[in-house]
Amino acid sequence: MKGLFKPKPRTPMELVLQTRDLLIFLDQNTETRERKRDEKNRNPDACAQLAQEFFKHDTFRLLVACLPKLDLGARQNATHVIANLQRQRVGGRLIASEYLENNLDLMDILLPGYEDGDIALTYGAISRECIRHQIVARYVMGSEYMKKCFTYIQIPNFDIASDAQATFKELLTRHKSTVAEFISANYDWFFQGYNSQLLQSPSYITRRHAVKLLGDMLLDRSNSSVMIRYVSSLDNMRILMNLFRDSNKTIQLDTFQVFKLFVANKNKPPEIISVLVTNRSKLLRFLGDFSIDKEDEQFEADKAQVIKEIATLEITSERSCTDADDCEVLLMVLSLVEYQN
């Protein structure tokens, strides 16, 4: 009796023929595809109820806890489900945001995931979805993990480091007011770590991402006070001038986008004016030869403005380029020009 209703195995020929018939039917029957799509899109109430029940019964926490036990395919599916539920509105409310506000400790599980190679990418993707909610981003910025981001970005594994960089960028660009408040309150330690660990990293990838993100942050109007403070520092300008020496054109261009802010600053400190004037001829020569591979009218306009500003600078105080720091910058510029030529 055990095998009485067991189906007769199909021969290889039968399997191929049946598969072929099904594929032909699927290819020709567009109505079926449209109907299935309509069925998916026609049930917003069911989607809203699903999201409500998901968060109501704390299934999010259970799913996060169980993710390390799932295989890769199941993890990817779970991440996709979480991403969709995060954006689901119920009665005009993002209930995921309300749930996370009361369960912020979940980020203490997700973010350290970068230290575990097996789960890092999954937890990283979910972290970015959570950071879409401002309350979560503010919590992360006020936690110890903000400092750990500098370490995560430099993890030797390329995929994990790139994912950590993506999360770092999301934190520092999505919620403008929160970012401005965070950087203003934590300026010293943040840029000390940013400059030393990221902009001066031995990793080309790390430097490239860091200088691009720096430009994005400083050029954002919500960070105007931070930008003025940053471009008023000779130490910061020294780091940017050193990045001009990088052989990678992308890094050079992104460096220029930041360097032009030092030059455009109408209230330049005397030490910055002194260095720019002392090295005027060398800088103008370098900038005159500086070009990018494709035509870019905005770049050419910005470069012309920087050249004009440097050419017309005058020292308004008796201070000259005599102290150790300024002379170090002078030597750096000279070597920069030699490298370019």
XYZ file of C-alpha atoms in Angstrom:
341
model
C 0.000 0.000 0.000
C 2.940 2.337 0.697
C 3.738 2.785 -2.975
C 0.255 2.310 -4.366
C -0.335 5.996 -5.212
C 3.281 6.862 -5.951
C 3.457 8.637 -9.354
C 5.266 6.882 -12.136
C 8.675 8.484 -12.724
C 8.892 10.463 -15.960
C 11.526 9.651 -18.526
C 14.087 12.340 -19.413
C 12.285 12.870 -22.740
C 8.940 13.365 -20.999
C 10.454 15.887 -18.562
C 11.989 17.939 -21.370
C 8.780 17.898 -23.457
C 6.608 18.928 -20.489
C 9.013 21.732 -19.559
C 9.020 22.927 -23.153
C 5.201 22.986 -23.306
C 4.985 24.959 -20.046
C 7.546 27.518 -21.221
C 5.709 28.017 -24.518
C 2.442 28.524 -22.619
C 4.072 31.008 -20.255
C 5.692 32.929 -23.099
C 2.472 33.267 -25.081
C 0.008 33.863 -22.256
C 0.593 37.540 -21.346
C -2.875 37.714 -19.783
C -1.764 35.375 -16.996
C 1.185 37.584 -16.144
C -0.927 40.741 -16.077
C -3.586 39.075 -13.924
C -0.990 37.893 -11.421
C 0.483 41.389 -11.267
C -2.958 42.896 -10.713
C -3.668 40.408 -7.945
C -0.496 41.517 -6.157
C -1.198 45.216 -6.523
C -4.879 45.002 -5.704
C -4.558 44.091 -2.050
C -3.160 47.068 -0.103
C -5.346 46.278 2.901
C -3.818 42.829 3.225
C -0.313 44.322 2.997
C -1.112 46.861 5.698
C -2.551 44.174 7.953
C 0.478 41.955 7.368
C 2.840 44.768 8.384
C 0.770 45.567 11.455
C 0.749 41.957 12.645
C 4.462 41.570 11.870
C 5.465 44.399 14.191
C 2.687 43.841 16.722
C 3.925 40.354 17.567
C 7.617 41.346 17.636
C 8.350 39.112 14.646
C 11.018 41.566 13.507
C 13.157 40.843 16.569
C 12.676 37.095 16.219
C 13.616 37.216 12.533
C 16.772 39.224 13.246
C 17.764 36.725 15.942
C 17.204 33.762 13.620
C 18.933 35.169 10.525
C 22.353 33.654 11.350
C 20.731 30.204 11.324
C 19.285 30.601 7.808
C 21.045 29.801 4.547
C 22.072 32.612 2.188
C 18.990 32.434 -0.025
C 16.630 32.542 2.944
C 18.549 35.507 4.397
C 18.187 37.433 1.146
C 14.450 36.739 1.064
C 14.105 37.800 4.709
C 16.007 41.026 4.010
C 13.683 41.774 1.091
C 10.621 41.204 3.291
C 11.986 43.465 6.024
C 12.791 46.209 3.500
C 9.225 46.192 2.183
C 7.646 46.127 5.636
C 9.826 49.045 6.742
C 8.151 51.229 4.107
C 4.598 50.011 4.609
C 2.158 52.665 5.815
C -0.851 51.824 7.953
C -3.401 54.606 8.220
C -0.812 57.059 6.907
C 1.708 56.051 9.612
C 5.043 54.312 9.155
C 4.496 51.714 11.836
C 8.057 50.419 11.440
C 9.304 53.777 12.721
C 7.009 53.557 15.747
C 8.122 49.996 16.425
C 11.833 50.818 16.166
C 11.447 53.839 18.439
C 10.503 51.397 21.186
C 13.063 48.782 20.157
C 16.194 50.777 19.404
C 18.316 48.109 21.059
C 17.889 46.073 17.869
C 20.602 48.274 16.375
C 22.924 46.948 19.095
C 22.438 43.535 17.486
C 22.578 44.600 13.839
C 25.577 46.961 13.737
C 28.101 44.663 15.479
C 27.238 42.207 12.701
C 30.094 43.740 10.719
C 32.424 41.867 13.049
C 30.959 38.540 11.884
C 31.816 37.814 8.267
C 28.988 35.312 7.852
C 26.159 37.688 8.713
C 27.772 41.095 8.002
C 26.158 41.846 4.641
C 22.677 40.767 5.756
C 22.765 42.784 8.974
C 24.303 45.710 7.064
C 21.439 45.795 4.551
C 18.843 45.663 7.329
C 20.689 48.388 9.262
C 20.428 50.743 6.300
C 16.704 50.097 6.048
C 16.331 50.933 9.736
C 18.428 54.095 9.377
C 15.843 55.404 6.929
C 13.917 56.318 10.080
C 15.310 59.466 11.685
C 14.806 58.230 15.247
C 17.072 55.272 14.488
C 19.731 57.387 12.792
C 19.842 59.726 15.791
C 20.239 56.751 18.133
C 23.121 55.284 16.116
C 24.912 58.639 15.897
C 24.772 58.922 19.660
C 26.135 55.425 20.213
C 29.608 53.930 20.377
C 29.115 52.366 16.955
C 29.663 55.703 15.234
C 33.331 55.528 16.218
C 33.467 51.853 15.296
C 32.362 52.747 11.768
C 35.910 53.957 11.093
C 37.130 50.449 11.900
C 34.391 48.621 9.984
C 35.154 50.619 6.822
C 38.752 49.358 6.956
C 37.924 45.652 7.372
C 40.182 43.704 4.951
C 37.215 41.951 3.318
C 36.285 44.190 0.353
C 32.563 43.352 0.309
C 32.122 43.948 4.038
C 34.149 47.172 3.986
C 32.112 48.481 1.032
C 28.864 47.607 2.808
C 30.045 49.387 5.969
C 30.928 52.413 3.830
C 27.413 52.394 2.359
C 25.896 52.364 5.856
C 28.249 55.162 6.973
C 27.232 57.268 3.976
C 23.534 56.649 4.662
C 24.008 57.843 8.241
C 25.778 61.038 7.177
C 23.596 62.098 4.260
C 19.967 61.036 4.723
C 18.669 63.104 7.672
C 20.158 66.559 7.136
C 19.227 68.248 10.416
C 20.286 65.264 12.517
C 23.618 65.027 10.687
C 24.343 68.736 11.131
C 23.525 68.508 14.824
C 25.725 65.432 15.267
C 28.791 66.801 13.447
C 28.577 70.177 15.197
C 28.432 68.513 18.618
C 31.167 65.963 17.850
C 33.363 67.920 15.468
C 36.756 67.325 17.106
C 36.782 63.556 17.529
C 34.779 62.952 14.356
C 37.117 64.790 11.991
C 40.202 63.628 13.863
C 39.145 60.071 13.076
C 37.874 60.935 9.596
C 41.106 62.650 8.585
C 43.551 60.177 10.080
C 41.767 56.880 9.470
C 39.872 57.505 6.236
C 41.393 60.377 4.231
C 44.920 59.199 5.053
C 44.156 55.491 4.842
C 46.634 53.290 2.946
C 43.631 51.843 1.096
C 42.858 53.598 -2.181
C 39.190 52.519 -1.963
C 38.843 53.984 1.529
C 40.440 57.284 0.487
C 38.254 57.513 -2.617
C 34.996 56.999 -0.721
C 36.119 59.277 2.120
C 37.021 62.318 0.023
C 33.826 61.974 -2.043
C 31.673 61.771 1.097
C 33.550 64.704 2.644
C 32.666 66.838 -0.361
C 29.026 65.770 -0.183
C 28.851 66.697 3.497
C 30.626 70.048 3.261
C 28.694 71.162 0.187
C 25.347 70.460 1.844
C 23.786 73.735 2.979
C 22.645 72.232 6.277
C 26.339 71.754 7.166
C 27.414 75.311 6.298
C 28.787 76.091 9.769
C 30.719 72.819 9.801
C 32.099 73.595 6.347
C 33.371 77.024 7.419
C 35.089 75.484 10.432
C 36.656 72.707 8.371
C 38.031 74.939 5.605
C 39.487 77.359 8.159
C 42.042 74.757 9.262
C 45.515 74.667 7.749
C 45.920 71.063 8.901
C 42.861 70.080 6.912
C 44.137 71.899 3.832
C 47.442 70.058 4.151
C 45.629 66.721 4.009
C 43.680 67.766 0.914
C 46.781 69.020 -0.847
C 48.448 65.712 -0.162
C 45.477 63.900 -1.733
C 46.108 65.870 -4.950
C 49.200 63.715 -5.315
C 47.131 60.544 -5.645
C 47.568 58.947 -9.067
C 43.835 58.207 -9.310
C 41.973 60.852 -11.323
C 38.702 60.292 -9.436
C 40.392 61.046 -6.115
C 42.067 64.130 -7.608
C 38.754 65.470 -8.892
C 36.895 64.825 -5.626
C 39.798 66.422 -3.757
C 39.477 69.514 -5.934
C 35.775 69.764 -5.016
C 36.834 70.156 -1.371
C 40.007 72.197 -1.952
C 38.045 74.877 -3.829
C 36.119 75.547 -0.611
C 39.347 76.530 1.176
C 40.133 78.974 -1.625
C 36.573 80.332 -1.869
C 36.345 81.031 1.870
C 36.027 84.811 2.199
C 37.345 84.741 5.761
C 40.509 82.734 5.260
C 42.773 82.610 8.324
C 46.116 84.386 7.837
C 48.083 81.120 7.837
C 46.052 79.754 4.915
C 46.418 82.987 2.932
C 50.144 82.972 3.627
C 50.588 79.437 2.318
C 48.492 80.076 -0.792
C 50.346 83.308 -1.618
C 53.789 81.876 -0.924
C 53.055 78.943 -3.234
C 51.042 80.948 -5.736
C 53.141 80.280 -8.847
C 53.430 76.563 -8.146
C 49.716 76.204 -7.424
C 48.709 78.138 -10.528
C 50.980 75.978 -12.638
C 49.536 72.798 -11.169
C 45.922 73.925 -11.539
C 46.521 75.124 -15.084
C 47.671 71.622 -16.061
C 45.001 69.870 -13.988
C 42.346 68.312 -16.190
C 39.859 65.462 -16.256
C 39.157 62.912 -18.970
C 35.717 64.137 -20.015
C 34.379 67.598 -20.765
C 32.789 69.232 -17.732
C 31.788 72.877 -17.962
C 31.155 73.169 -14.225
C 34.609 71.809 -13.409
C 36.265 74.223 -15.828
C 34.295 77.141 -14.385
C 35.201 76.169 -10.814
C 38.867 75.731 -11.741
C 38.957 79.139 -13.414
C 37.446 80.733 -10.298
C 39.987 79.021 -8.015
C 42.857 80.157 -10.242
C 41.522 83.725 -10.263
C 41.128 83.764 -6.481
C 44.660 82.494 -5.858
C 46.130 84.876 -8.445
C 44.609 87.918 -6.741
C 45.257 86.945 -3.109
C 47.224 89.342 -0.951
C 48.705 88.907 2.498
C 46.895 91.346 4.774
C 49.044 90.772 7.854
C 52.742 90.693 8.583
C 52.657 86.943 9.086
C 54.710 85.030 6.524
C 55.364 81.404 5.785
C 58.027 80.916 8.405
C 56.790 78.453 11.002
C 57.294 74.684 10.752
C 53.757 73.853 9.706
C 53.686 76.340 6.836
C 57.080 75.270 5.557
C 55.925 71.660 5.633
C 52.968 72.611 3.430
C 55.307 74.507 1.095
C 57.475 71.413 0.632
C 54.368 69.364 -0.002
C 53.171 71.706 -2.740
C 56.577 71.678 -4.398
C 56.610 67.875 -4.466
C 53.005 67.932 -5.717
C 54.011 69.994 -8.739
C 57.023 67.769 -9.421
C 54.720 64.729 -9.298
C 52.238 66.293 -11.731
C 54.998 66.971 -14.224
